[in-house]
Amino acid sequence: SVGSEDSGNEEKPFYYINDLTKYGVLYNWHAALTAAPQGWHLPSDNEWTVLNNYLGGWSVSGGKLKSTSGWNNPNTGASNSSCFSALPGGFRNADSFAYKGELSIWWSSTEHNTSHSKSVDIFYNSGILNNLNSYKYYGFNVRCIKDNQIIDPTILVLKLISGDNQQSRPGTTLASPIVLQVLDNQGSPVIGYPVNFIYNSGSISPSLVFRSE
C-alpha cells in the first residue's frame, strides 16, 4: 500500500514517495523485506557490518558511502570511494517526511524485537555510519545485494593500488602492505574476493581464485 501510516500499525507493508526521481521510494520494514527483485535480497545486519569493516570501520565508512554532491553542507567526510553514491532521501516517520538533504538511512533484514529492526544511517554533518534499532513503521531506503553466485575470475581484473616495487625474502615482512582492488568486467569493485600471493624468485605475484559468493 502507499499512503499515510499510523504509529500503531507495524505489521502491514507500506511504501512512501516523496521525491521519486531523486531519492527513490521509502519502505517500512515489512515492505522492505519484499522489495528486492528476483536474484537479490535485503542485506542482513551482519552484511552491513561486513561492508562497514571493509571500508575501515564505523567512524569513517559513512563518508566513503556518501555521494560528494547532493547533500546539505558541510557533507562531512564525503569521498564516495566505495562508489555507493548514497544520497540523503531522509525518512518517513509516523505522519510526515523528515531530514531530506541531511540523512540517508537503510533497512536491514534483521529483526531486533517485535517493534524494532536493525538499520544503518549517515548524516550530512558526519562521516560516521551509525548502526541502529528503528521502529518498523518508519519509512527508509533499501539497498539490495545479489544472491549467492559463482564468479568466474577470468572476467575480473586486479588493480594495484599501492605497495608495488618491494623486495623481500620468505619469512620476512614487507615494508608496506600490498593493496589491490578486484574489479568486474564493467570496472565496479568486487568486495571480499580472495587473492592468492605466490612468492617466486624474489617477486610476489597476486592471482585470483575461484570462489562462491
PDB file of C-alpha atoms in Angstrom:
ATOM      1  CA  SER A   1       0.000   0.000   0.000  1.00  0.00           C
ATOM      2  CA  VAL A   2       1.038   3.605  -0.460  1.00  0.00           C
ATOM      3  CA  GLY A   3      -0.177   6.333   1.857  1.00  0.00           C
ATOM      4  CA  SER A   4      -0.058   7.505   5.435  1.00  0.00           C
ATOM      5  CA  GLU A   5       0.794   5.071   8.225  1.00  0.00           C
ATOM      6  CA  ASP A   6      -0.160   5.418  11.866  1.00  0.00           C
ATOM      7  CA  SER A   7       2.396   4.675  14.569  1.00  0.00           C
ATOM      8  CA  GLY A   8       0.388   1.792  16.000  1.00  0.00           C
ATOM      9  CA  ASN A   9       0.475  -0.282  12.825  1.00  0.00           C
ATOM     10  CA  GLU A  10       3.729  -2.202  12.445  1.00  0.00           C
ATOM     11  CA  GLU A  11       2.585  -5.301  10.546  1.00  0.00           C
ATOM     12  CA  LYS A  12       1.353  -4.076   7.129  1.00  0.00           C
ATOM     13  CA  PRO A  13       3.760  -3.252   4.285  1.00  0.00           C
ATOM     14  CA  PHE A  14       3.727   0.400   3.243  1.00  0.00           C
ATOM     15  CA  TYR A  15       5.906   2.443   0.931  1.00  0.00           C
ATOM     16  CA  TYR A  16       6.147   6.221   0.626  1.00  0.00           C
ATOM     17  CA  ILE A  17       7.009   8.523  -2.273  1.00  0.00           C
ATOM     18  CA  ASN A  18       8.435  11.974  -1.537  1.00  0.00           C
ATOM     19  CA  ASP A  19      10.932  12.661  -4.359  1.00  0.00           C
ATOM     20  CA  LEU A  20      10.878   9.561  -6.566  1.00  0.00           C
ATOM     21  CA  THR A  21      13.223  10.824  -9.288  1.00  0.00           C
ATOM     22  CA  LYS A  22      15.961  11.968  -6.930  1.00  0.00           C
ATOM     23  CA  TYR A  23      15.711   9.664  -3.892  1.00  0.00           C
ATOM     24  CA  GLY A  24      13.516   6.726  -4.858  1.00  0.00           C
ATOM     25  CA  VAL A  25      10.990   5.031  -2.581  1.00  0.00           C
ATOM     26  CA  LEU A  26      10.914   4.779   1.206  1.00  0.00           C
ATOM     27  CA  TYR A  27       9.686   1.476   2.702  1.00  0.00           C
ATOM     28  CA  ASN A  28       8.569   0.432   6.131  1.00  0.00           C
ATOM     29  CA  TRP A  29      10.342  -2.709   7.309  1.00  0.00           C
ATOM     30  CA  HIS A  30       7.662  -5.175   6.207  1.00  0.00           C
ATOM     31  CA  ALA A  31       7.631  -3.676   2.716  1.00  0.00           C
ATOM     32  CA  ALA A  32      11.451  -3.631   2.616  1.00  0.00           C
ATOM     33  CA  LEU A  33      11.560  -7.400   3.210  1.00  0.00           C
ATOM     34  CA  THR A  34       9.881  -7.978  -0.164  1.00  0.00           C
ATOM     35  CA  ALA A  35      11.351  -5.027  -2.084  1.00  0.00           C
ATOM     36  CA  ALA A  36      14.290  -6.882  -3.652  1.00  0.00           C
ATOM     37  CA  PRO A  37      13.864  -8.198  -7.221  1.00  0.00           C
ATOM     38  CA  GLN A  38      14.409 -11.866  -8.026  1.00  0.00           C
ATOM     39  CA  GLY A  39      18.037 -12.871  -7.510  1.00  0.00           C
ATOM     40  CA  TRP A  40      18.660 -10.140  -4.937  1.00  0.00           C
ATOM     41  CA  HIS A  41      17.991  -9.736  -1.205  1.00  0.00           C
ATOM     42  CA  LEU A  42      17.786  -7.123   1.533  1.00  0.00           C
ATOM     43  CA  PRO A  43      21.136  -7.186   3.391  1.00  0.00           C
ATOM     44  CA  SER A  44      21.240  -8.505   6.935  1.00  0.00           C
ATOM     45  CA  ASP A  45      22.749  -6.515   9.786  1.00  0.00           C
ATOM     46  CA  ASN A  46      25.798  -8.775   9.516  1.00  0.00           C
ATOM     47  CA  GLU A  47      26.183  -7.968   5.808  1.00  0.00           C
ATOM     48  CA  TRP A  48      26.082  -4.233   6.574  1.00  0.00           C
ATOM     49  CA  THR A  49      28.773  -4.872   9.195  1.00  0.00           C
ATOM     50  CA  VAL A  50      30.943  -6.688   6.642  1.00  0.00           C
ATOM     51  CA  LEU A  51      30.716  -3.662   4.324  1.00  0.00           C
ATOM     52  CA  ASN A  52      31.475  -1.314   7.207  1.00  0.00           C
ATOM     53  CA  ASN A  53      34.557  -3.298   8.218  1.00  0.00           C
ATOM     54  CA  TYR A  54      35.811  -3.404   4.639  1.00  0.00           C
ATOM     55  CA  LEU A  55      35.557   0.405   4.457  1.00  0.00           C
ATOM     56  CA  GLY A  56      37.566   0.944   7.644  1.00  0.00           C
ATOM     57  CA  GLY A  57      35.037   0.943  10.498  1.00  0.00           C
ATOM     58  CA  TRP A  58      32.007   2.844  11.743  1.00  0.00           C
ATOM     59  CA  SER A  59      33.856   6.129  12.279  1.00  0.00           C
ATOM     60  CA  VAL A  60      34.822   6.568   8.606  1.00  0.00           C
ATOM     61  CA  SER A  61      32.720   4.245   6.457  1.00  0.00           C
ATOM     62  CA  GLY A  62      29.785   6.658   6.222  1.00  0.00           C
ATOM     63  CA  GLY A  63      31.845   9.236   4.363  1.00  0.00           C
ATOM     64  CA  LYS A  64      33.078   6.581   1.948  1.00  0.00           C
ATOM     65  CA  LEU A  65      29.453   5.693   1.135  1.00  0.00           C
ATOM     66  CA  LYS A  66      28.228   9.276   0.624  1.00  0.00           C
ATOM     67  CA  SER A  67      27.981  10.982  -2.739  1.00  0.00           C
ATOM     68  CA  THR A  68      30.194  14.067  -2.928  1.00  0.00           C
ATOM     69  CA  SER A  69      27.229  16.131  -4.133  1.00  0.00           C
ATOM     70  CA  GLY A  70      23.514  16.341  -3.391  1.00  0.00           C
ATOM     71  CA  TRP A  71      23.888  16.734   0.384  1.00  0.00           C
ATOM     72  CA  ASN A  72      23.386  19.795   2.543  1.00  0.00           C
ATOM     73  CA  ASN A  73      26.615  21.434   3.660  1.00  0.00           C
ATOM     74  CA  PRO A  74      29.072  20.533   5.086  1.00  0.00           C
ATOM     75  CA  ASN A  75      28.704  16.930   3.782  1.00  0.00           C
ATOM     76  CA  THR A  76      31.408  15.883   6.241  1.00  0.00           C
ATOM     77  CA  GLY A  77      33.834  13.155   5.197  1.00  0.00           C
ATOM     78  CA  ALA A  78      32.192  12.501   1.835  1.00  0.00           C
ATOM     79  CA  SER A  79      34.523  10.812  -0.667  1.00  0.00           C
ATOM     80  CA  ASN A  80      32.299   8.146  -2.283  1.00  0.00           C
ATOM     81  CA  SER A  81      35.418   5.991  -2.540  1.00  0.00           C
ATOM     82  CA  SER A  82      33.152   2.921  -2.346  1.00  0.00           C
ATOM     83  CA  CYS A  83      31.143   4.050  -5.432  1.00  0.00           C
ATOM     84  CA  PHE A  84      27.995   3.535  -3.296  1.00  0.00           C
ATOM     85  CA  SER A  85      26.800   7.113  -4.075  1.00  0.00           C
ATOM     86  CA  ALA A  86      24.470   7.482  -1.082  1.00  0.00           C
ATOM     87  CA  LEU A  87      22.006  10.387  -1.335  1.00  0.00           C
ATOM     88  CA  PRO A  88      20.075  11.990   1.549  1.00  0.00           C
ATOM     89  CA  GLY A  89      16.459  10.976   0.970  1.00  0.00           C
ATOM     90  CA  GLY A  90      15.581  11.386   4.643  1.00  0.00           C
ATOM     91  CA  PHE A  91      12.920   9.134   6.143  1.00  0.00           C
ATOM     92  CA  ARG A  92       9.209   8.839   6.840  1.00  0.00           C
ATOM     93  CA  ASN A  93       8.053   8.876  10.468  1.00  0.00           C
ATOM     94  CA  ALA A  94       4.513   8.212  11.679  1.00  0.00           C
ATOM     95  CA  ASP A  95       2.910  11.006   9.674  1.00  0.00           C
ATOM     96  CA  SER A  96       5.476  13.091   7.753  1.00  0.00           C
ATOM     97  CA  PHE A  97       8.775  13.156   5.859  1.00  0.00           C
ATOM     98  CA  ALA A  98      11.891  14.395   7.634  1.00  0.00           C
ATOM     99  CA  TYR A  99      15.608  15.167   7.131  1.00  0.00           C
ATOM    100  CA  LYS A 100      15.606  15.255   3.327  1.00  0.00           C
ATOM    101  CA  GLY A 101      19.012  16.577   2.259  1.00  0.00           C
ATOM    102  CA  GLU A 102      20.516  15.645   5.618  1.00  0.00           C
ATOM    103  CA  LEU A 103      20.142  11.885   6.152  1.00  0.00           C
ATOM    104  CA  SER A 104      20.495   8.535   4.397  1.00  0.00           C
ATOM    105  CA  ILE A 105      19.069   5.533   6.216  1.00  0.00           C
ATOM    106  CA  TRP A 106      18.614   1.922   5.076  1.00  0.00           C
ATOM    107  CA  TRP A 107      16.873  -1.144   6.423  1.00  0.00           C
ATOM    108  CA  SER A 108      18.487  -4.473   7.125  1.00  0.00           C
ATOM    109  CA  SER A 109      16.570  -7.747   7.108  1.00  0.00           C
ATOM    110  CA  THR A 110      17.468  -8.347  10.771  1.00  0.00           C
ATOM    111  CA  GLU A 111      14.682  -8.025  13.331  1.00  0.00           C
ATOM    112  CA  HIS A 112      15.647  -6.645  16.754  1.00  0.00           C
ATOM    113  CA  ASN A 113      12.358  -7.243  18.575  1.00  0.00           C
ATOM    114  CA  THR A 114       8.603  -7.084  17.907  1.00  0.00           C
ATOM    115  CA  SER A 115       8.638  -3.312  17.320  1.00  0.00           C
ATOM    116  CA  HIS A 116      12.170  -2.605  16.021  1.00  0.00           C
ATOM    117  CA  SER A 117      14.531  -3.836  13.299  1.00  0.00           C
ATOM    118  CA  LYS A 118      18.161  -3.084  12.510  1.00  0.00           C
ATOM    119  CA  SER A 119      19.150  -0.218  10.223  1.00  0.00           C
ATOM    120  CA  VAL A 120      22.128   1.987   9.381  1.00  0.00           C
ATOM    121  CA  ASP A 121      22.298   5.723   8.701  1.00  0.00           C
ATOM    122  CA  ILE A 122      24.585   8.623   7.765  1.00  0.00           C
ATOM    123  CA  PHE A 123      24.091  12.342   8.465  1.00  0.00           C
ATOM    124  CA  TYR A 124      25.188  15.301   6.347  1.00  0.00           C
ATOM    125  CA  ASN A 125      27.485  16.613   9.109  1.00  0.00           C
ATOM    126  CA  SER A 126      29.303  13.351   9.897  1.00  0.00           C
ATOM    127  CA  GLY A 127      31.345  10.626   8.218  1.00  0.00           C
ATOM    128  CA  ILE A 128      30.140   8.038  10.729  1.00  0.00           C
ATOM    129  CA  LEU A 129      27.945   5.087   9.737  1.00  0.00           C
ATOM    130  CA  ASN A 130      25.517   4.507  12.619  1.00  0.00           C
ATOM    131  CA  ASN A 131      24.026   1.114  13.480  1.00  0.00           C
ATOM    132  CA  LEU A 132      20.504   1.472  14.867  1.00  0.00           C
ATOM    133  CA  ASN A 133      17.372  -0.223  16.148  1.00  0.00           C
ATOM    134  CA  SER A 134      14.455   1.518  14.404  1.00  0.00           C
ATOM    135  CA  TYR A 135      10.671   1.368  14.600  1.00  0.00           C
ATOM    136  CA  LYS A 136       9.349  -0.943  11.903  1.00  0.00           C
ATOM    137  CA  TYR A 137       6.727   1.570  10.767  1.00  0.00           C
ATOM    138  CA  TYR A 138       9.377   4.130   9.737  1.00  0.00           C
ATOM    139  CA  GLY A 139       9.967   4.571   6.011  1.00  0.00           C
ATOM    140  CA  PHE A 140      13.610   4.094   4.957  1.00  0.00           C
ATOM    141  CA  ASN A 141      15.506   3.453   1.742  1.00  0.00           C
ATOM    142  CA  VAL A 142      16.753  -0.003   0.785  1.00  0.00           C
ATOM    143  CA  ARG A 143      19.876  -1.280  -0.970  1.00  0.00           C
ATOM    144  CA  CYS A 144      19.883  -4.840  -2.254  1.00  0.00           C
ATOM    145  CA  ILE A 145      22.646  -7.454  -2.598  1.00  0.00           C
ATOM    146  CA  LYS A 146      22.921 -10.119  -5.274  1.00  0.00           C
ATOM    147  CA  ASP A 147      22.155 -13.633  -4.081  1.00  0.00           C
ATOM    148  CA  ASN A 148      24.894 -16.303  -3.958  1.00  0.00           C
ATOM    149  CA  GLN A 149      26.504 -16.990  -7.276  1.00  0.00           C
ATOM    150  CA  ILE A 150      29.709 -18.364  -8.758  1.00  0.00           C
ATOM    151  CA  ILE A 151      32.011 -15.607 -10.022  1.00  0.00           C
ATOM    152  CA  ASP A 152      34.402 -16.529 -12.821  1.00  0.00           C
ATOM    153  CA  PRO A 153      37.739 -14.840 -12.088  1.00  0.00           C
ATOM    154  CA  THR A 154      38.562 -14.799 -15.807  1.00  0.00           C
ATOM    155  CA  ILE A 155      36.167 -11.833 -16.170  1.00  0.00           C
ATOM    156  CA  LEU A 156      37.688  -9.969 -13.204  1.00  0.00           C
ATOM    157  CA  VAL A 157      40.614  -7.562 -13.157  1.00  0.00           C
ATOM    158  CA  LEU A 158      43.212  -6.974 -10.445  1.00  0.00           C
ATOM    159  CA  LYS A 159      44.114  -3.301  -9.947  1.00  0.00           C
ATOM    160  CA  LEU A 160      47.210  -2.451  -7.903  1.00  0.00           C
ATOM    161  CA  ILE A 161      46.545   0.491  -5.569  1.00  0.00           C
ATOM    162  CA  SER A 162      49.836   0.614  -3.647  1.00  0.00           C
ATOM    163  CA  GLY A 163      52.755  -1.494  -2.394  1.00  0.00           C
ATOM    164  CA  ASP A 164      54.486  -2.357  -5.665  1.00  0.00           C
ATOM    165  CA  ASN A 165      58.252  -2.485  -6.327  1.00  0.00           C
ATOM    166  CA  GLN A 166      59.146  -4.092  -2.993  1.00  0.00           C
ATOM    167  CA  GLN A 167      61.779  -6.736  -2.327  1.00  0.00           C
ATOM    168  CA  SER A 168      61.510  -9.377   0.373  1.00  0.00           C
ATOM    169  CA  ARG A 169      62.564 -12.878   1.365  1.00  0.00           C
ATOM    170  CA  PRO A 170      60.473 -15.804   2.651  1.00  0.00           C
ATOM    171  CA  GLY A 171      59.654 -15.343   6.334  1.00  0.00           C
ATOM    172  CA  THR A 172      60.175 -11.565   6.287  1.00  0.00           C
ATOM    173  CA  THR A 173      57.639  -8.744   6.402  1.00  0.00           C
ATOM    174  CA  LEU A 174      57.098  -6.270   3.574  1.00  0.00           C
ATOM    175  CA  ALA A 175      57.854  -2.629   4.326  1.00  0.00           C
ATOM    176  CA  SER A 176      54.299  -1.651   3.371  1.00  0.00           C
ATOM    177  CA  PRO A 177      51.146  -3.616   2.564  1.00  0.00           C
ATOM    178  CA  ILE A 178      50.195  -4.536  -0.978  1.00  0.00           C
ATOM    179  CA  VAL A 179      46.764  -3.033  -1.654  1.00  0.00           C
ATOM    180  CA  LEU A 180      44.741  -4.483  -4.524  1.00  0.00           C
ATOM    181  CA  GLN A 181      41.263  -3.862  -5.858  1.00  0.00           C
ATOM    182  CA  VAL A 182      39.245  -6.542  -7.655  1.00  0.00           C
ATOM    183  CA  LEU A 183      37.062  -5.128 -10.451  1.00  0.00           C
ATOM    184  CA  ASP A 184      34.361  -6.794 -12.529  1.00  0.00           C
ATOM    185  CA  ASN A 185      34.196  -6.531 -16.314  1.00  0.00           C
ATOM    186  CA  GLN A 186      32.369  -3.202 -16.004  1.00  0.00           C
ATOM    187  CA  GLY A 187      35.003  -1.706 -13.700  1.00  0.00           C
ATOM    188  CA  SER A 188      32.936  -1.946 -10.497  1.00  0.00           C
ATOM    189  CA  PRO A 189      34.634  -3.133  -7.251  1.00  0.00           C
ATOM    190  CA  VAL A 190      34.001  -6.732  -6.114  1.00  0.00           C
ATOM    191  CA  ILE A 191      34.173  -6.708  -2.310  1.00  0.00           C
ATOM    192  CA  GLY A 192      35.779  -9.543  -0.348  1.00  0.00           C
ATOM    193  CA  TYR A 193      37.111 -11.563  -3.291  1.00  0.00           C
ATOM    194  CA  PRO A 194      40.095 -13.761  -2.303  1.00  0.00           C
ATOM    195  CA  VAL A 195      43.505 -13.268  -3.870  1.00  0.00           C
ATOM    196  CA  ASN A 196      46.451 -15.702  -3.765  1.00  0.00           C
ATOM    197  CA  PHE A 197      50.006 -14.380  -3.468  1.00  0.00           C
ATOM    198  CA  ILE A 198      52.819 -16.532  -4.894  1.00  0.00           C
ATOM    199  CA  TYR A 199      56.467 -15.899  -3.972  1.00  0.00           C
ATOM    200  CA  ASN A 200      58.814 -16.738  -6.819  1.00  0.00           C
ATOM    201  CA  SER A 201      62.479 -15.737  -7.250  1.00  0.00           C
ATOM    202  CA  GLY A 202      62.263 -12.591  -5.195  1.00  0.00           C
ATOM    203  CA  SER A 203      58.918 -11.379  -6.567  1.00  0.00           C
ATOM    204  CA  ILE A 204      55.367 -11.702  -5.309  1.00  0.00           C
ATOM    205  CA  SER A 205      52.629 -12.394  -7.878  1.00  0.00           C
ATOM    206  CA  PRO A 206      48.933 -11.992  -6.967  1.00  0.00           C
ATOM    207  CA  SER A 207      46.300 -14.108  -8.692  1.00  0.00           C
ATOM    208  CA  LEU A 208      42.539 -14.516  -8.418  1.00  0.00           C
ATOM    209  CA  VAL A 209      40.962 -17.770  -7.215  1.00  0.00           C
ATOM    210  CA  PHE A 210      37.546 -19.315  -7.841  1.00  0.00           C
ATOM    211  CA  ARG A 211      35.054 -18.998  -5.047  1.00  0.00           C
ATOM    212  CA  SER A 212      31.301 -18.960  -4.408  1.00  0.00           C
ATOM    213  CA  GLU A 213      29.937 -15.530  -3.386  1.00  0.00           C
TER     214      GLU A 213
END
